[in-house]
Amino acid sequence: MKLKKKDLLFWFFAVLPFLMSAFFYRRVPDRIPVHWNAAGVADGYGPKAFGLFGLPAIMIGAAVLVAVMLKLDPRSRNIERSPQMRGAALWFLVVLANAMDVMTILYALGRRFNMTSAVFVLLGLGIAVIGNYLPKCKFNYTMGIRVPWTLADEENWRRTHRMAGPVWIAGGLLIALSGILSRMWLFWIAIALIGLVPSVYSFLLSRRAGRD
């Protein structure tokens, strides 16, 4: 099957972290930071081969896995009808991989900044973007709010995703804000908001439908 230009662009950026890591490989020390604490300070070091190529390998593996799962989904036609959501999910992984690879290289070269804050800002903005497309996500088994009650009822799916969109946007912005302000309690509030509110709403919809 012939790849479209947008697919070629996606896979180019998916492998770009490997190219950047290879370019800087000889310029960084043999051991580089591979873990940062909540304050954004490096507290774990490892071989540069792992630090430069390990994360890109994990991220491209995740992107490939998600792409295959989306293709094999029994409701793949619905996924094709949700191109913005599909694109946002896949590009989120690739953009995050590129950004984290650049930050890892900079840190290894001696540039010092709060790594945790930077990651939280990127993560939060990505979640907010995905939240913008959640209401348009059609019923499927791979992406979206996949709880028992949405998967059992397409109307529950539709209403839950319509409600969850603004919640994810708010939660994503809170995560980004937690990174900017270095406030972990904001991060955990946002995680609870994103995870619990749509699930509880879906459950209540199911209970209400059962009584009707």
CSV table of C-alpha atoms in Angstrom, one decimal:
chain,number,residue,atom,x,y,z
A,1,MET,CA,0.0,0.0,0.0
A,2,LYS,CA,1.4,3.4,-1.0
A,3,LEU,CA,2.1,5.8,1.9
A,4,LYS,CA,0.5,9.2,1.8
A,5,LYS,CA,2.7,12.3,2.3
A,6,LYS,CA,1.3,12.9,5.8
A,7,ASP,CA,2.2,9.3,6.7
A,8,LEU,CA,5.7,9.8,5.5
A,9,LEU,CA,6.0,13.0,7.4
A,10,PHE,CA,4.8,11.2,10.6
A,11,TRP,CA,7.2,8.4,10.3
A,12,PHE,CA,10.1,10.8,9.5
A,13,PHE,CA,9.5,12.5,12.8
A,14,ALA,CA,9.0,9.2,14.5
A,15,VAL,CA,12.6,8.2,13.6
A,16,LEU,CA,14.1,11.7,14.0
A,17,PRO,CA,15.0,11.2,17.7
A,18,PHE,CA,17.3,8.3,16.6
A,19,LEU,CA,19.0,10.5,14.0
A,20,MET,CA,19.5,13.3,16.6
A,21,SER,CA,20.8,10.9,19.2
A,22,ALA,CA,23.2,9.4,16.7
A,23,PHE,CA,24.5,12.9,15.7
A,24,PHE,CA,25.2,13.9,19.3
A,25,TYR,CA,26.4,10.4,20.5
A,26,ARG,CA,30.1,11.2,20.4
A,27,ARG,CA,29.6,14.6,22.0
A,28,VAL,CA,28.0,13.6,25.3
A,29,PRO,CA,29.7,11.9,28.3
A,30,ASP,CA,29.6,8.1,28.6
A,31,ARG,CA,27.1,8.3,31.4
A,32,ILE,CA,24.2,10.8,31.2
A,33,PRO,CA,21.1,11.6,33.3
A,34,VAL,CA,18.2,9.1,32.6
A,35,HIS,CA,15.9,9.9,35.5
A,36,TRP,CA,14.8,13.1,37.2
A,37,ASN,CA,13.0,13.6,40.6
A,38,ALA,CA,9.9,15.6,41.2
A,39,ALA,CA,11.9,18.8,41.6
A,40,GLY,CA,13.3,18.3,38.0
A,41,VAL,CA,16.8,17.4,39.2
A,42,ALA,CA,18.7,14.5,37.7
A,43,ASP,CA,18.9,11.7,40.3
A,44,GLY,CA,19.7,8.7,38.1
A,45,TYR,CA,22.5,8.1,35.5
A,46,GLY,CA,23.0,5.4,32.9
A,47,PRO,CA,25.0,4.5,29.8
A,48,LYS,CA,24.6,7.1,27.0
A,49,ALA,CA,23.4,4.4,24.6
A,50,PHE,CA,20.4,3.7,26.8
A,51,GLY,CA,19.8,7.4,27.6
A,52,LEU,CA,19.9,8.5,24.0
A,53,PHE,CA,18.3,5.5,22.2
A,54,GLY,CA,16.2,3.9,25.0
A,55,LEU,CA,13.4,6.4,25.2
A,56,PRO,CA,13.1,6.9,21.4
A,57,ALA,CA,12.8,3.1,21.0
A,58,ILE,CA,10.1,2.9,23.6
A,59,MET,CA,8.1,5.9,22.0
A,60,ILE,CA,8.4,4.6,18.5
A,61,GLY,CA,7.4,1.2,19.7
A,62,ALA,CA,4.3,2.7,21.3
A,63,ALA,CA,3.5,4.6,18.2
A,64,VAL,CA,3.7,1.5,16.1
A,65,LEU,CA,1.6,-0.5,18.6
A,66,VAL,CA,-1.1,2.2,18.6
A,67,ALA,CA,-1.1,2.4,14.8
A,68,VAL,CA,-1.5,-1.4,14.5
A,69,MET,CA,-4.2,-1.5,17.1
A,70,LEU,CA,-6.1,1.3,15.4
A,71,LYS,CA,-5.9,-0.6,12.1
A,72,LEU,CA,-7.0,-3.9,13.6
A,73,ASP,CA,-9.9,-2.4,15.7
A,74,PRO,CA,-13.2,-4.1,14.8
A,75,ARG,CA,-14.6,-0.5,14.5
A,76,SER,CA,-11.7,0.7,12.4
A,77,ARG,CA,-14.2,2.5,10.0
A,78,ASN,CA,-15.3,4.6,12.9
A,79,ILE,CA,-11.7,5.5,13.6
A,80,GLU,CA,-11.3,6.5,10.0
A,81,ARG,CA,-14.3,8.8,10.7
A,82,SER,CA,-12.3,10.4,13.6
A,83,PRO,CA,-9.2,11.5,11.8
A,84,GLN,CA,-8.5,14.4,14.1
A,85,MET,CA,-8.6,12.2,17.2
A,86,ARG,CA,-6.4,9.5,15.6
A,87,GLY,CA,-3.9,12.1,14.4
A,88,ALA,CA,-3.8,13.9,17.8
A,89,ALA,CA,-3.1,10.6,19.6
A,90,LEU,CA,-0.3,9.5,17.3
A,91,TRP,CA,1.4,12.9,16.9
A,92,PHE,CA,1.3,13.4,20.6
A,93,LEU,CA,3.6,10.4,21.1
A,94,VAL,CA,5.9,11.6,18.3
A,95,VAL,CA,6.1,15.2,19.4
A,96,LEU,CA,6.7,14.1,23.0
A,97,ALA,CA,9.5,11.7,21.9
A,98,ASN,CA,11.3,14.4,19.9
A,99,ALA,CA,11.0,17.0,22.7
A,100,MET,CA,12.2,14.6,25.4
A,101,ASP,CA,15.1,13.5,23.2
A,102,VAL,CA,16.2,17.1,22.6
A,103,MET,CA,15.9,17.9,26.3
A,104,THR,CA,17.9,14.7,27.3
A,105,ILE,CA,20.7,15.7,24.8
A,106,LEU,CA,20.8,19.3,26.2
A,107,TYR,CA,20.9,18.1,29.7
A,108,ALA,CA,23.7,15.7,28.9
A,109,LEU,CA,25.6,18.6,27.3
A,110,GLY,CA,25.5,20.5,30.5
A,111,ARG,CA,22.4,22.7,30.0
A,112,ARG,CA,20.4,22.8,33.3
A,113,PHE,CA,16.7,23.3,33.6
A,114,ASN,CA,13.7,21.7,35.4
A,115,MET,CA,13.1,18.6,33.3
A,116,THR,CA,10.0,17.5,35.2
A,117,SER,CA,8.3,20.9,34.7
A,118,ALA,CA,9.1,20.8,31.0
A,119,VAL,CA,7.7,17.3,30.6
A,120,PHE,CA,4.5,18.3,32.6
A,121,VAL,CA,3.9,21.3,30.3
A,122,LEU,CA,4.3,19.1,27.2
A,123,LEU,CA,2.1,16.4,28.6
A,124,GLY,CA,-0.6,18.8,29.7
A,125,LEU,CA,-0.8,20.6,26.4
A,126,GLY,CA,-0.9,17.3,24.6
A,127,ILE,CA,-3.8,16.1,26.8
A,128,ALA,CA,-5.6,19.4,26.2
A,129,VAL,CA,-5.3,19.0,22.4
A,130,ILE,CA,-6.6,15.5,22.6
A,131,GLY,CA,-9.5,16.7,24.8
A,132,ASN,CA,-10.4,19.2,22.0
A,133,TYR,CA,-11.1,16.2,19.7
A,134,LEU,CA,-12.7,13.8,22.2
A,135,PRO,CA,-16.3,14.8,21.4
A,136,LYS,CA,-15.7,13.9,17.8
A,137,CYS,CA,-14.3,10.4,18.7
A,138,LYS,CA,-16.6,7.7,17.2
A,139,PHE,CA,-17.3,4.5,19.0
A,140,ASN,CA,-14.3,2.1,18.9
A,141,TYR,CA,-12.3,-0.3,21.1
A,142,THR,CA,-8.9,1.3,21.0
A,143,MET,CA,-9.0,5.1,21.7
A,144,GLY,CA,-11.2,7.3,23.8
A,145,ILE,CA,-12.9,6.8,27.2
A,146,ARG,CA,-13.0,3.0,27.3
A,147,VAL,CA,-14.9,2.0,30.4
A,148,PRO,CA,-17.5,-0.8,30.6
A,149,TRP,CA,-20.4,1.5,30.3
A,150,THR,CA,-19.2,3.4,27.2
A,151,LEU,CA,-18.2,0.1,25.5
A,152,ALA,CA,-21.7,-1.4,26.2
A,153,ASP,CA,-23.7,1.5,24.8
A,154,GLU,CA,-22.9,3.8,21.8
A,155,GLU,CA,-25.2,6.5,23.2
A,156,ASN,CA,-23.4,6.4,26.5
A,157,TRP,CA,-20.1,6.6,24.5
A,158,ARG,CA,-21.3,9.7,22.6
A,159,ARG,CA,-22.6,11.6,25.6
A,160,THR,CA,-19.6,10.7,27.8
A,161,HIS,CA,-17.1,11.9,25.2
A,162,ARG,CA,-19.0,15.1,24.6
A,163,MET,CA,-18.8,15.8,28.3
A,164,ALA,CA,-15.2,14.6,28.7
A,165,GLY,CA,-13.8,16.9,26.0
A,166,PRO,CA,-13.9,20.1,28.1
A,167,VAL,CA,-12.8,18.1,31.2
A,168,TRP,CA,-9.7,16.9,29.5
A,169,ILE,CA,-8.9,20.3,28.2
A,170,ALA,CA,-9.2,21.7,31.7
A,171,GLY,CA,-7.2,18.8,33.2
A,172,GLY,CA,-4.5,19.2,30.5
A,173,LEU,CA,-4.1,22.9,31.2
A,174,LEU,CA,-3.9,22.1,34.9
A,175,ILE,CA,-1.1,19.6,34.3
A,176,ALA,CA,0.8,22.3,32.3
A,177,LEU,CA,0.2,24.8,35.0
A,178,SER,CA,1.5,22.3,37.6
A,179,GLY,CA,4.7,22.2,35.6
A,180,ILE,CA,5.0,25.9,35.3
A,181,LEU,CA,4.4,26.5,39.0
A,182,SER,CA,6.1,23.2,40.2
A,183,ARG,CA,3.0,22.2,42.2
A,184,MET,CA,2.5,18.4,42.3
A,185,TRP,CA,-0.8,18.7,44.0
A,186,LEU,CA,-2.2,20.4,40.9
A,187,PHE,CA,-1.0,17.5,38.8
A,188,TRP,CA,-2.8,15.0,41.0
A,189,ILE,CA,-6.0,17.0,41.0
A,190,ALA,CA,-5.8,17.1,37.2
A,191,ILE,CA,-5.2,13.3,36.9
A,192,ALA,CA,-8.2,12.7,39.2
A,193,LEU,CA,-10.3,15.1,37.1
A,194,ILE,CA,-9.4,13.4,33.8
A,195,GLY,CA,-9.7,9.9,35.0
A,196,LEU,CA,-12.6,9.9,37.5
A,197,VAL,CA,-15.1,12.5,36.2
A,198,PRO,CA,-15.8,10.9,32.8
A,199,SER,CA,-15.9,7.4,34.3
A,200,VAL,CA,-18.4,8.4,37.0
A,201,TYR,CA,-20.5,10.3,34.5
A,202,SER,CA,-20.6,7.3,32.2
A,203,PHE,CA,-21.6,5.0,35.1
A,204,LEU,CA,-24.4,7.4,36.2
A,205,LEU,CA,-25.7,7.5,32.6
A,206,SER,CA,-25.7,3.7,32.5
A,207,ARG,CA,-27.6,3.5,35.8
A,208,ARG,CA,-30.1,6.1,34.6
A,209,ALA,CA,-30.7,4.2,31.4
A,210,GLY,CA,-31.2,1.0,33.3
A,211,ARG,CA,-34.0,2.6,35.3
A,212,ASP,CA,-35.8,4.0,32.2
